[in-house]
């Protein structure tokens, strides 16, 4: 049985080795547009803030806590 990754069949019916494919950006965009409806992303619920009383079992070393606390993004 041939390795399915050893060759690729183009829409014209000819087979080529990987790395030898010449495809235009327009072709790539068209392929992507045709595949996009197949990749439906289910809606996800947004996570809300969790009260500290519900957080259990998280252990942070003192050095890591100092590092994060000293970062302006988190410490201010």
Backbone as a ProteinNet text record, in pm:
[ID]
protein_1_A
[PRIMARY]
XXXXXXXXXXXXXXXXXXXXXXXXXXXXXXXXXXXXXXXXXXXXXXXXXXXXXXXXXXXXXXXXXXXXXXXXXXXX
[TERTIARY]
85.3	0	89.3	64.4	150.1	128.1	234.1	226.4	146.2	35.7	-46.6	24.1	131.4	203.2	319.2	341.2	455.5	426.8	301.5	267.6	135.1	107.7	-16.3	-77	-207.3	-275.5	-342	-306.2	-362.4	-499.2	-580	-712.1	-706.9	-597.9	-586.1	-563.4	-540.8	-521.6	-377.7	-282.9	-142.5	-86.5	5.4	66.3	202.6	236	366	421.5	551.5	617.4	592.3	586.5	576.5	695.5	674.7	779.4	790.5	723.2	726.5	596.7	509.2	378.8	392.8	340.5	335.3	188.3	147.1	8.8	7.6	-86.3	-93.4	-167.7	-150.3	-221.4	-371.8	-413.6	-556.3	-610.4	-533.5	-575.1	-585.7	-487	-486.5	-604.8	-632.1	-747	-877.4	-886.8	-1007.6	-1026.7	-918.8	-925.7	-969.4	-912.5	-946.1	-1092.4	-1140.9	-1280.5	-1375.7	-1339.1	-1424.8	-1421.5	-1310.3	-1299.5	-1357	-1362.5	-1403.5	-1539.5	-1642.1	-1770.8	-1763.9	-1664.6	-1652.1	-1594.8	-1532.9	-1466.5	-1545.6	-1663.3	-1748.6	-1698.2	-1678.9	-1633.1	-1755.1	-1775.5	-1891.8	-1875.1	-1985.4	-1974.3	-1930.4	-1844.4	-1796.8	-1844.6	-1873.1	-1914	-1791.1	-1805.8	-1693.3	-1681.9	-1561.2	-1535.8	-1542.1	-1611.6	-1620.9	-1518.5	-1507.2	-1412.3	-1452.9	-1354	-1375.9	-1334.9	-1420.8	-1381.6	-1265.3	-1171.9	-1056.3	-1094.1	-1209.7	-1250.3	-1274.9	-1296	-1319.8	-1193.2	-1081.5	-955.4	-884	-865.4	-800.3	-690.1	-581.2	-476.6	-375.9	-382.3	-284.5	-167.1	-48	71.9	167.7	208.4	301.1	420.5	539.1	658.6	674.5	737.1	757.4	835.4	934.2	1011.1	922.7	833.9	743.5	645.8	595.6	502.6	570.6	697.2	770.5	792.3	826.6	849.2	723.3	610	486	444	463.7	427.9	510.7	631.3	717	691.1	612.2	579.7	475.6	497.8	405.2	266.1	254.2	122.8	39.3	102.4	27.8	39	144.5	167.2	100.9	62.3	2.6	-145.2
-118.3	0	123.8	219.3	338.6	427.4	498	593.8	714	749.9	859.8	994.3	1006.5	1133.4	1137.8	1030.8	1029.1	1100.8	1122.7	1196.6	1266.8	1362.3	1438.6	1441	1420.9	1427.6	1563.7	1635.2	1767.4	1754.1	1861.7	1854.9	1814.8	1845.9	1808.6	1658.8	1586.2	1442.8	1398.4	1491	1450.8	1445.2	1353	1337.4	1404.9	1464.5	1529.5	1497	1508.1	1487.7	1609.2	1590	1704.9	1797.3	1926.1	2023	2065.9	1994.9	2027.3	2092.6	2122.6	2178.8	2328.6	2374.3	2516.7	2555	2631.2	2673.2	2823.6	2888.8	3034.2	3069.7	3191.2	3238.9	3235.5	3267.5	3263.3	3120.8	3021.6	2881.8	2841.8	2882.4	2849.6	2913.1	3038.2	3106.1	3040.3	2999	2930	2797.4	2721.2	2593.9	2617.6	2719.2	2749.7	2790.1	2870.1	2913.8	2796.1	2699.6	2581.7	2492.2	2487.9	2401.8	2466.7	2599.1	2670.9	2625.3	2603.2	2560.1	2425.4	2344.7	2214.6	2226.9	2339.3	2357.9	2454.5	2413.5	2497.6	2491.1	2605.9	2613.1	2630.6	2537.4	2551.6	2672.2	2739.6	2854.1	2808.1	2884.8	2851.1	2956.8	2912.4	3005	3078.5	3205.2	3281.5	3254.1	3237.5	3210.1	3340.3	3335.5	3452.6	3444.1	3548.8	3545.6	3441.6	3380.6	3279.2	3337.9	3326.6	3378.8	3298.3	3363.7	3292.8	3176.5	3183.1	3075.2	2943.8	2948.7	2826.5	2768	2837.8	2788.9	2707.7	2578.9	2488.9	2411.3	2385.1	2298.9	2365.8	2496	2565.3	2604.2	2560.4	2590.4	2670.4	2785.3	2870.7	2894.7	2872.5	2892.6	3041.7	3075.4	3216.6	3293.1	3226.6	3293.6	3327.6	3236.5	3262.9	3373.8	3373.3	3477.8	3614.6	3622.3	3749.4	3792.9	3698.5	3729.7	3788.4	3721.2	3769.7	3901.7	3912.4	4035.8	4154.4	4128.8	4239.3	4283	4205.3	4242.6	4354	4457.7	4570.9	4532.1	4431.7	4391.1	4331.9	4257.1	4188.3	4258.2	4328.4	4384.4	4517.8	4587.7	4720.1	4714.7
0	0	0	-87.3	-91.4	30	65.7	175.9	126.6	194.2	143.8	147.9	224.4	229.4	131.5	55.3	-35.2	-166.5	-198	-318.3	-296.9	-380.4	-372.1	-511.2	-518.7	-646.4	-658.4	-762.3	-786.4	-852.5	-848.9	-911.3	-1058.8	-1126.4	-1267.6	-1285.2	-1175.2	-1181.2	-1187.3	-1188.2	-1192.9	-1050.7	-1027.5	-896.6	-894.8	-781.6	-766.3	-628.5	-615.3	-487.1	-397.2	-264.1	-174.8	-194.5	-185	-207.2	-352.5	-440.3	-582.5	-629.1	-536.5	-571.7	-594	-704	-729.7	-730.2	-631.4	-620	-597.7	-659.8	-646.1	-517.6	-475	-357.1	-381.9	-502.6	-535.5	-524	-570.7	-557.6	-410.9	-332.9	-191	-119.1	-150.5	-88.8	-130.1	-254.6	-300.3	-229.6	-215.3	-142.4	1.8	63.5	203.1	215.8	123.1	127.4	111.7	29	12	134.8	206.5	324.4	449.4	454.1	574.4	628.8	546.2	602.6	674.9	644.2	709.6	850.3	882.4	1010.1	1096.5	1134.4	1216.6	1360.7	1418.7	1557.2	1646.3	1739.6	1827	1918.5	1950.1	2040.6	2179.1	2239.1	2373.2	2471.1	2588.9	2693.2	2744.4	2768.6	2821.8	2971.5	3015.9	3156.8	3235.5	3345.3	3431.5	3542.9	3619.5	3730.8	3835	3894.7	3998.3	4131.8	4232.3	4363.8	4421.6	4488.4	4545	4636.2	4698.8	4789.8	4716.2	4586	4508.7	4448.5	4461	4404.2	4511	4484.2	4579.8	4510	4579.3	4528	4436.8	4422.2	4338.8	4426.5	4387.7	4464.6	4376.3	4424.3	4351.7	4441.6	4388.4	4470.1	4500.1	4613.4	4647.4	4540.5	4477.5	4373	4253	4215	4103.2	4138.1	4261.5	4303.8	4300.8	4343.4	4338.3	4194	4108.2	3967.5	3904.7	3923.6	3865.4	3930.3	4060.6	4130.3	4087.1	4040.6	3998.1	3854.2	3781.1	3644	3646	3567.9	3569.2	3522.6	3437.4	3388	3501.2	3590.4	3695.7	3832	3854.2	3987	4011.1	3906.2	3923.3	3946.8
[MASK]
++++++++++++++++++++++++++++++++++++++++++++++++++++++++++++++++++++++++++++

